[in-house]
XYZ file of C-alpha atoms in Angstrom:
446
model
C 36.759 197.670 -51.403
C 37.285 193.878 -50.976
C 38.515 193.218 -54.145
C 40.174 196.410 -55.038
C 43.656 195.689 -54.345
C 43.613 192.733 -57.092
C 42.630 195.530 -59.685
C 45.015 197.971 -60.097
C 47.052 198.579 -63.482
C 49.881 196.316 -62.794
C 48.065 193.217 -61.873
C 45.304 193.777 -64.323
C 47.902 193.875 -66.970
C 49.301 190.375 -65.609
C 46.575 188.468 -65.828
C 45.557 189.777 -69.280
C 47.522 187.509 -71.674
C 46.333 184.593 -69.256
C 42.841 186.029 -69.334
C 42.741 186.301 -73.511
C 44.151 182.985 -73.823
C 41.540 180.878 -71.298
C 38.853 183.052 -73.610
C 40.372 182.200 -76.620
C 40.291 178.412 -75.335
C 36.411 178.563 -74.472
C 35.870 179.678 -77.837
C 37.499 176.723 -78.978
C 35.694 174.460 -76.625
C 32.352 176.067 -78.078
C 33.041 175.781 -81.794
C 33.606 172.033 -81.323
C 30.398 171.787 -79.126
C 28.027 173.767 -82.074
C 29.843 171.539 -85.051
C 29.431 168.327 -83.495
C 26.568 166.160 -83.619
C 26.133 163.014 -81.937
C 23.614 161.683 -84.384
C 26.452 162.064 -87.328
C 28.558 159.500 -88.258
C 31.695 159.051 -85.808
C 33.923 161.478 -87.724
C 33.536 164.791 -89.044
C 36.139 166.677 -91.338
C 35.227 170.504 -91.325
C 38.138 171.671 -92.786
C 41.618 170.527 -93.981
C 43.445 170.430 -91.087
C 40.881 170.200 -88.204
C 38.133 167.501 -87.321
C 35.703 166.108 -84.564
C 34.420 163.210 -82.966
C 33.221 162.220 -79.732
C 36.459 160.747 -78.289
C 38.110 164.604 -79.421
C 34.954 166.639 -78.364
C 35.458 164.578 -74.992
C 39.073 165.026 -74.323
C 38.819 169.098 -75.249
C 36.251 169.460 -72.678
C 37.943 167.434 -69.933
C 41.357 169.826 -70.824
C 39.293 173.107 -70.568
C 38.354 171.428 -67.406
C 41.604 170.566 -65.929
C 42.736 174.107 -66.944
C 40.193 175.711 -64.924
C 40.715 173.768 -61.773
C 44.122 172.793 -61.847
C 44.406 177.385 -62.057
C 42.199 178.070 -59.349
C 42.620 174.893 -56.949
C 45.737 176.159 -55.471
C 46.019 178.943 -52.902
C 49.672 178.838 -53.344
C 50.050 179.657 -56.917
C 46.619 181.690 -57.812
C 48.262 185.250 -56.830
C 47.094 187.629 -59.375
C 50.307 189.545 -60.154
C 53.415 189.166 -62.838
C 54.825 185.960 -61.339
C 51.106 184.127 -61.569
C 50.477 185.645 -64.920
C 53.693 183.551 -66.569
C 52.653 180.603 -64.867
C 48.901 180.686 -66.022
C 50.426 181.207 -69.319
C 52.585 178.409 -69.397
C 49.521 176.453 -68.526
C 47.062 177.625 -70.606
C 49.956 177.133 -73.168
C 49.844 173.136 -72.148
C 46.190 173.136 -72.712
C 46.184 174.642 -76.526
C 48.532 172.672 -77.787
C 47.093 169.328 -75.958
C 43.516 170.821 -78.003
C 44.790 171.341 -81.394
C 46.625 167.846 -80.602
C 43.167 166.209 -80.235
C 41.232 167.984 -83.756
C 44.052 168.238 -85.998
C 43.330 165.959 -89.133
C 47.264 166.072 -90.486
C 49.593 163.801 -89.036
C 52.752 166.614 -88.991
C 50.408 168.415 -86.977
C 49.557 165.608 -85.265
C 53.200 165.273 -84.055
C 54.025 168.904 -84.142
C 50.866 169.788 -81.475
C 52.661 166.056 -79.672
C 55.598 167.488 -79.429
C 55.022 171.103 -78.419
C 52.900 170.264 -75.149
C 56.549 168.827 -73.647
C 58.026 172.695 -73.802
C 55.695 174.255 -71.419
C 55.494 171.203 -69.580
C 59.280 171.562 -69.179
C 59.419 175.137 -68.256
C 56.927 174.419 -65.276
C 58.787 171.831 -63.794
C 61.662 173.434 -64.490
C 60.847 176.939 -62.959
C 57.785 176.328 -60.562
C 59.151 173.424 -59.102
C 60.361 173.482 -55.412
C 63.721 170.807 -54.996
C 66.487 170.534 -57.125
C 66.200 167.006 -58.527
C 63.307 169.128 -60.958
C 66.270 169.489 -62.928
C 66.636 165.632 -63.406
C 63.155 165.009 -63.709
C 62.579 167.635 -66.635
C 65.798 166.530 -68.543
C 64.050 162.627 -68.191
C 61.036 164.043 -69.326
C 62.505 165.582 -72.141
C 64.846 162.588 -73.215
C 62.101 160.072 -72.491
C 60.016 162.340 -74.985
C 62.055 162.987 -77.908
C 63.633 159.151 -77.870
C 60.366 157.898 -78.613
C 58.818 160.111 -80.821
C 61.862 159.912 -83.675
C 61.245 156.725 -84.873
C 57.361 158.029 -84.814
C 58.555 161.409 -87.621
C 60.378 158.708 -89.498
C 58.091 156.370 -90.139
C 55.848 159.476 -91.130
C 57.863 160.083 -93.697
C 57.760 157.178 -94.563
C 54.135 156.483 -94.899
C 53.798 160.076 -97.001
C 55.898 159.007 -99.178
C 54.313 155.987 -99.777
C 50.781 157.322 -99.695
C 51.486 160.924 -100.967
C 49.636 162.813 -98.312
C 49.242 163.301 -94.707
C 45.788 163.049 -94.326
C 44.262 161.026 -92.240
C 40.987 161.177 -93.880
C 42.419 160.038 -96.505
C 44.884 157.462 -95.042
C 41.897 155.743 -93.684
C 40.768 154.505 -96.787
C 44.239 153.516 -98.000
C 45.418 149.950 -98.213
C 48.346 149.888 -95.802
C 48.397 146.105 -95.616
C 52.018 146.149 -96.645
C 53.370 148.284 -94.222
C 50.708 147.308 -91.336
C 52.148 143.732 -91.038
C 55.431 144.312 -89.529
C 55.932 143.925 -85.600
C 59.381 146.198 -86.083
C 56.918 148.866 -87.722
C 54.414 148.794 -85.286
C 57.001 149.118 -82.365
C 58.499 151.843 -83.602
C 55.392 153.394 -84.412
C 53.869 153.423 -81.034
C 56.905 153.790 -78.825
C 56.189 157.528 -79.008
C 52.549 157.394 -77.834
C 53.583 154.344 -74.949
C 56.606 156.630 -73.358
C 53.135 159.071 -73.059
C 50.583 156.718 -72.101
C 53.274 155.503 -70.395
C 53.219 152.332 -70.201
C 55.732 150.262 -68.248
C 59.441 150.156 -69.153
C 58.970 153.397 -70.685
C 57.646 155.050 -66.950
C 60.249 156.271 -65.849
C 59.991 159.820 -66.478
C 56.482 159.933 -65.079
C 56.677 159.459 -61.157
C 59.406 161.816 -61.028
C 57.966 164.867 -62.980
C 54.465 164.429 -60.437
C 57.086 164.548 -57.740
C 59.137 167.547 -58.547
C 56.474 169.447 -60.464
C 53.839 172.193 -58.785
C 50.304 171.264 -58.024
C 48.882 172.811 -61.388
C 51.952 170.856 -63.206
C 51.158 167.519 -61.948
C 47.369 168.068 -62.538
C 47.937 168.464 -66.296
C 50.556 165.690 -66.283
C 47.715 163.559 -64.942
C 44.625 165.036 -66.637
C 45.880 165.951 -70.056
C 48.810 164.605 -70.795
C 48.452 161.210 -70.400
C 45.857 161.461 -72.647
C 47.781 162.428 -75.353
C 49.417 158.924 -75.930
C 45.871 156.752 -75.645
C 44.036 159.330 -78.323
C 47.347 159.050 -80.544
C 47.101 155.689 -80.607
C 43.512 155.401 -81.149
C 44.097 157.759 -84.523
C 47.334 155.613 -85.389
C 44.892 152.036 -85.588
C 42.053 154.151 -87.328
C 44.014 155.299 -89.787
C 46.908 152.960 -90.354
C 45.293 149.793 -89.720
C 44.954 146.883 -87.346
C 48.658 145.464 -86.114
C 49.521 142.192 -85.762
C 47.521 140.301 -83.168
C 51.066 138.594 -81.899
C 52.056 142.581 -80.900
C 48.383 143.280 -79.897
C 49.031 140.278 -77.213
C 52.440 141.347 -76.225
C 51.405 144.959 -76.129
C 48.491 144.099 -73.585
C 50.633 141.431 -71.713
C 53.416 144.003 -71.181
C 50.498 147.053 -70.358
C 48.507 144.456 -68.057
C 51.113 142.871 -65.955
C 53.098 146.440 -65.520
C 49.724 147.976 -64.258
C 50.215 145.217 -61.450
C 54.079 145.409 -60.791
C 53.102 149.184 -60.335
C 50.468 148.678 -58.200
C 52.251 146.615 -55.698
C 54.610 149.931 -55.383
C 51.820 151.691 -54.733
C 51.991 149.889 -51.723
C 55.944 150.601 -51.011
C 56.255 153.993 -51.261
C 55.461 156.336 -48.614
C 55.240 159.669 -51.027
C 51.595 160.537 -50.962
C 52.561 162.073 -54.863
C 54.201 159.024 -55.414
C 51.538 156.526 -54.826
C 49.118 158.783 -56.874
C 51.719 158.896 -60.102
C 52.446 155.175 -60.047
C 48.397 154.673 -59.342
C 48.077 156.809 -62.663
C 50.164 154.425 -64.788
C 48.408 151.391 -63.329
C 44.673 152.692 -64.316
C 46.720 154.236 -67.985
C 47.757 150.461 -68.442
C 43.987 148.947 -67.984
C 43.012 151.858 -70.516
C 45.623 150.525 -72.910
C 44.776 147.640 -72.858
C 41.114 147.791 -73.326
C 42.047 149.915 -76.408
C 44.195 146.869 -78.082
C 41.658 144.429 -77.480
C 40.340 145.721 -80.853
C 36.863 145.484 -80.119
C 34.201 148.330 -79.920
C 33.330 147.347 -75.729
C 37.264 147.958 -75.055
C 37.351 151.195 -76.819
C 34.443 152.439 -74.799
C 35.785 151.384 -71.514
C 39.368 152.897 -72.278
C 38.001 156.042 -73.445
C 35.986 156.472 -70.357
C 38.748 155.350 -68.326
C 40.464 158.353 -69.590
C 38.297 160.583 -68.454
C 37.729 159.094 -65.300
C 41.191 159.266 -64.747
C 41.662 162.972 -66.443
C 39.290 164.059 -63.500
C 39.966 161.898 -60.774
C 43.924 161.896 -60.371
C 44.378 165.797 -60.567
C 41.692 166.158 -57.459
C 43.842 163.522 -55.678
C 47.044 165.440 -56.070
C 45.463 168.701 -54.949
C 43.942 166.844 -52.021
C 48.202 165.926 -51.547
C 48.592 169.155 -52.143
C 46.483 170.813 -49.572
C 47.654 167.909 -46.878
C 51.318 168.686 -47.645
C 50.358 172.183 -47.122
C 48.602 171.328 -43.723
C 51.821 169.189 -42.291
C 54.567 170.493 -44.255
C 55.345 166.884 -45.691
C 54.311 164.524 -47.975
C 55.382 161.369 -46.314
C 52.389 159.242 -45.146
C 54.317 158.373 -41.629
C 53.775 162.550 -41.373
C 50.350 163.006 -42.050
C 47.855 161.279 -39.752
C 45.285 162.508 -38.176
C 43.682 163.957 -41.248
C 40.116 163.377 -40.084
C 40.359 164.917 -36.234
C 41.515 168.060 -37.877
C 39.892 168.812 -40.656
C 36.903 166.284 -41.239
C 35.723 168.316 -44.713
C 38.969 167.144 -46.105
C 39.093 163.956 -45.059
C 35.805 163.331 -46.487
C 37.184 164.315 -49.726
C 39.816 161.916 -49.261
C 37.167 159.111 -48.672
C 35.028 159.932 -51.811
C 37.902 160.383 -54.713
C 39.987 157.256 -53.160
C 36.804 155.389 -53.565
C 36.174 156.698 -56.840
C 39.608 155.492 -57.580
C 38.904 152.073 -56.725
C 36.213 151.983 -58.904
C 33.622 152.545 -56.337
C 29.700 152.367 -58.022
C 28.006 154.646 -59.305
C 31.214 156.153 -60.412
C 32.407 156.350 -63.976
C 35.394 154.635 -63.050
C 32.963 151.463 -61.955
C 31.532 151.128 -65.097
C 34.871 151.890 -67.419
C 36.394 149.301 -65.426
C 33.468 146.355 -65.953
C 33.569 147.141 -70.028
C 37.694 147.186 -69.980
C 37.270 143.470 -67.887
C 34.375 141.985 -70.411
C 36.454 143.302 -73.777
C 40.094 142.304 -72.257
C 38.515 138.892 -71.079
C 36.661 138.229 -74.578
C 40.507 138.775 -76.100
C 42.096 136.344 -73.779
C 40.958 134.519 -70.896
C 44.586 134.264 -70.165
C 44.690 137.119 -68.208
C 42.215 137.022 -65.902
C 44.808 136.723 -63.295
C 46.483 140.392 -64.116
C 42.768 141.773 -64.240
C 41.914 140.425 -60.886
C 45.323 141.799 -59.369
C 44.776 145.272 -61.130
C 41.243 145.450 -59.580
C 42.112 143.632 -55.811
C 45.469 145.767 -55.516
C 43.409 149.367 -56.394
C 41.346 148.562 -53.622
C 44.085 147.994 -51.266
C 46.546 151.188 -52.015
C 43.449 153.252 -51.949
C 42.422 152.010 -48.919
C 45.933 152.314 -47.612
C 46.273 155.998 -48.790
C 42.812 156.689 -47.046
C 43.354 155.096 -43.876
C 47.176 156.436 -43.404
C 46.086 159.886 -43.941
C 43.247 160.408 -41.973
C 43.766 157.775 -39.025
C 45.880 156.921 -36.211
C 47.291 159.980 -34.376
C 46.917 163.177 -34.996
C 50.362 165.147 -36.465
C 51.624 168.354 -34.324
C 51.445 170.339 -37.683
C 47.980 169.632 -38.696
C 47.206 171.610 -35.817
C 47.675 174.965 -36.600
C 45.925 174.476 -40.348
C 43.681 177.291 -41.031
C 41.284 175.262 -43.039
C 40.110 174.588 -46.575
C 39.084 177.586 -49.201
C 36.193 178.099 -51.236
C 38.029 177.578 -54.300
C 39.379 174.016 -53.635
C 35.732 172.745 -52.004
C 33.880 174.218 -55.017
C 36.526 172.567 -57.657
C 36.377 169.213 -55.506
C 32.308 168.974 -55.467
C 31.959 170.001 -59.037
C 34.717 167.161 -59.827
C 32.822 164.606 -57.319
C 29.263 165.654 -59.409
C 30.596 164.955 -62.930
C 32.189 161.715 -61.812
C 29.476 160.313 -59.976
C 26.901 161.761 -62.925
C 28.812 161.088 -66.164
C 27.428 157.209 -66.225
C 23.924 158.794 -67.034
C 25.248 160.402 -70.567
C 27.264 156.975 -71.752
C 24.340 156.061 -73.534
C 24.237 159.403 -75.309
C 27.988 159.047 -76.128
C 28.605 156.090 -77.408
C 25.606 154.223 -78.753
């Protein structure tokens, strides 16, 4: 009798399509699991258009994960009736075409699956979000998007012509020496995959969708999306070739020293979503440029810093989430008092802004001591923007922790009822895989 007024007719038949397509995304999830092998060589082609390896096995199971929490975290949005059944959708939607995006093995579907993640992604911001300015912050989103990602269709044109096929398989073992040594080339290239990374000067869009978007929209900005820019640049060097090292230096120059600039505005704003977006780009930018250090240490620290970060940032904006829902603002000056009212949370708080920080045993710790040995053996010449990345995390985590939970208590933390099952069991599973995931690097990568 609990549960029964969740199941009548109407609301079963809401969550159905939802429902199908979560089960239809497991199934995915498992049929990558049986076909791939660890002990096989990196990459497996099973069919024409679909393949596997453990950077894509990796990224579809932190999406199925993301889906799962980022549905059931909120007490807000997880109402089982009409209205939650077209949001589900829209998210499971995100998720399917972020999945095919990571095992397709043509590069039209490559950009196709690229592309079609930003129209669900629009639609939530667009009709889930709560203030008007989710207008401007889809539309940015959009341009931002499409902007980069035309030179990107060009230029594959371009290379099909030149190659006669699509295939990346195929492309691999293609000389594309020709083409490969242009800087112009490579920019335009990769300006799609940076705006998604995103790496700074192409940001823009970023801090203002987290803002305006709902909690399950931001945690797939942060947990999936993102994501889509460092794999599609991974495929783009495998396949294409190795750029020229002067754009390789630029490229990390540009990635490392934005990381910092948006680090030190971690420390200016006083939007608890805020901080957490432009904290997202920073930890994105160390990824990056452990990836275009070229070497196979940098490759394993910004994969795992991927998935650090695919876990890690969407807890921290439902943790926002819950605290805006407790105080009815997300302004730091608002929210104090965190820990005299409800100490479970604020103990949350603690553990995922330490994570964040790269706090051992925590994958984070040991991403971030690969991407420092691989970016140093590039170029001891910037040691300096590693040492701010890595003192400056430490300080707007810190500052995020201590505003939040300290000082004096806020009048509207008061009357907070207190934290659901759903949200502590999606936070401890979270805080087990990143605190555990160190144990299976071996098993991953070597």
């Amino acid at each position: 009798m609990l549960f029964s007024k969740y199941f009548n007719s109407k609301k079963l038949g809401g969550v159905a399509l939802p429902s199908l397509l979560i089960s239809f995304l497991a199934l995915v999830e498992l049929t990558s699991l049986k076909g791939y092998s660890a002990s096989v060589e990196t990459i497996m082609f099973n069919t024409s258009w679909w393949m596997e390896d453990y950077f894509s096995v990796s990224l579809i199971s932190l999406t199925m994960f993301v889906i799962l929490i980022s549905l059931i975290a909120s007490d807000d949005d997880f109402m089982l009736d009409s209205s939650w059944s077209k949001f589900a959708t829209m998210v499971v939607l995100i998720g399917l075409s972020c999945m095919c995006f990571f095992c397709c093995a043509d590069f039209f579907l490559f950009f196709f699956f690229f592309e079609s993640s930003l129209i669900p992604t629009a639609v939530l911001i667009l009709s889930w979000g709560h203030q008007p300015e989710r207008l401007q912050a889809g539309l940015q989103m959009i341009i931002y998007t499409v902007c980069g990602s035309l030179p990107f269709l060009v230029l594959l044109c371009g290379i099909w012509l030149d190659c006669g096929t699509d295939k990346m398989m195929i492309m691999c073992f293609t000389n594309q020496e020709m083409i490969s040594e242009s800087v112009v080339f490579w920019f335009l290239l990769m300006i799609g995959m940076l705006v998604k990374v995103p790496v700074f000067l192409v940001h823009g869009w970023l801090p203002k969708a987290h803002v305006e978007a709902p909690l399950s929209g931001s945690m797939m900005l942060a947990g999936i999306l993102l994501k889509l820019g460092i794999y599609g640049i991974c495929r783009v060097l495998l396949c294409v070739g190795i750029p020229p090292m002067e754009w390789v230096y630029v490229l990390m120059v540009v990635s490392l020293w934005g990381g910092v600039v948006c680090s030190f505005l971690c420390l200016c704003f006083y939007d608890i979503k805020s901080v957490i977006a432009y904290s997202s780009i920073a930890h994105m930018s160390l990824s990056l440029g452990g990836i275009m250090s070229l070497s196979q240490l940098g490759w394993m620290g910004g994969i795992c810093m991927a998935i650090a970060h695919g876990i890690c940032s969407p807890c921290l904006f439902s943790l926002a989430n819950y605290t805006y829902m407790g105080s009815g603002s997300r302004s730091i000056l608002l929210c104090k008092g965190l820990l005299k009212s409800l100490p479970m949370l604020s103990a949350m708080w603690f553990v995922f802004c330490a994570i964040n920080m790269g706090c051992p045993p925590s994958i984070n710790f040991f991403s971030e001591c690969l991407l420092f040995c691989s970016i140093l053996g590039y170029s001891t010449t910037l040691i300096s923007s590693l040492f701010l990345l890595c003192f400056l995390a430490a300080g707007y985590s810190l500052f995020l922790y201590s505003t939040v939970n300290h000082g004096y208590q806020s009048f509207s933390l008061r009357g907070f009822s207190g934290l659901s099952l759903r949200f502590m069991v999606c936070m401890v599973v979270s805080m087990i895989i990143l605190f555990g995931l160190f144990i299976f690097l071996d098993v991953v990568f070597l």
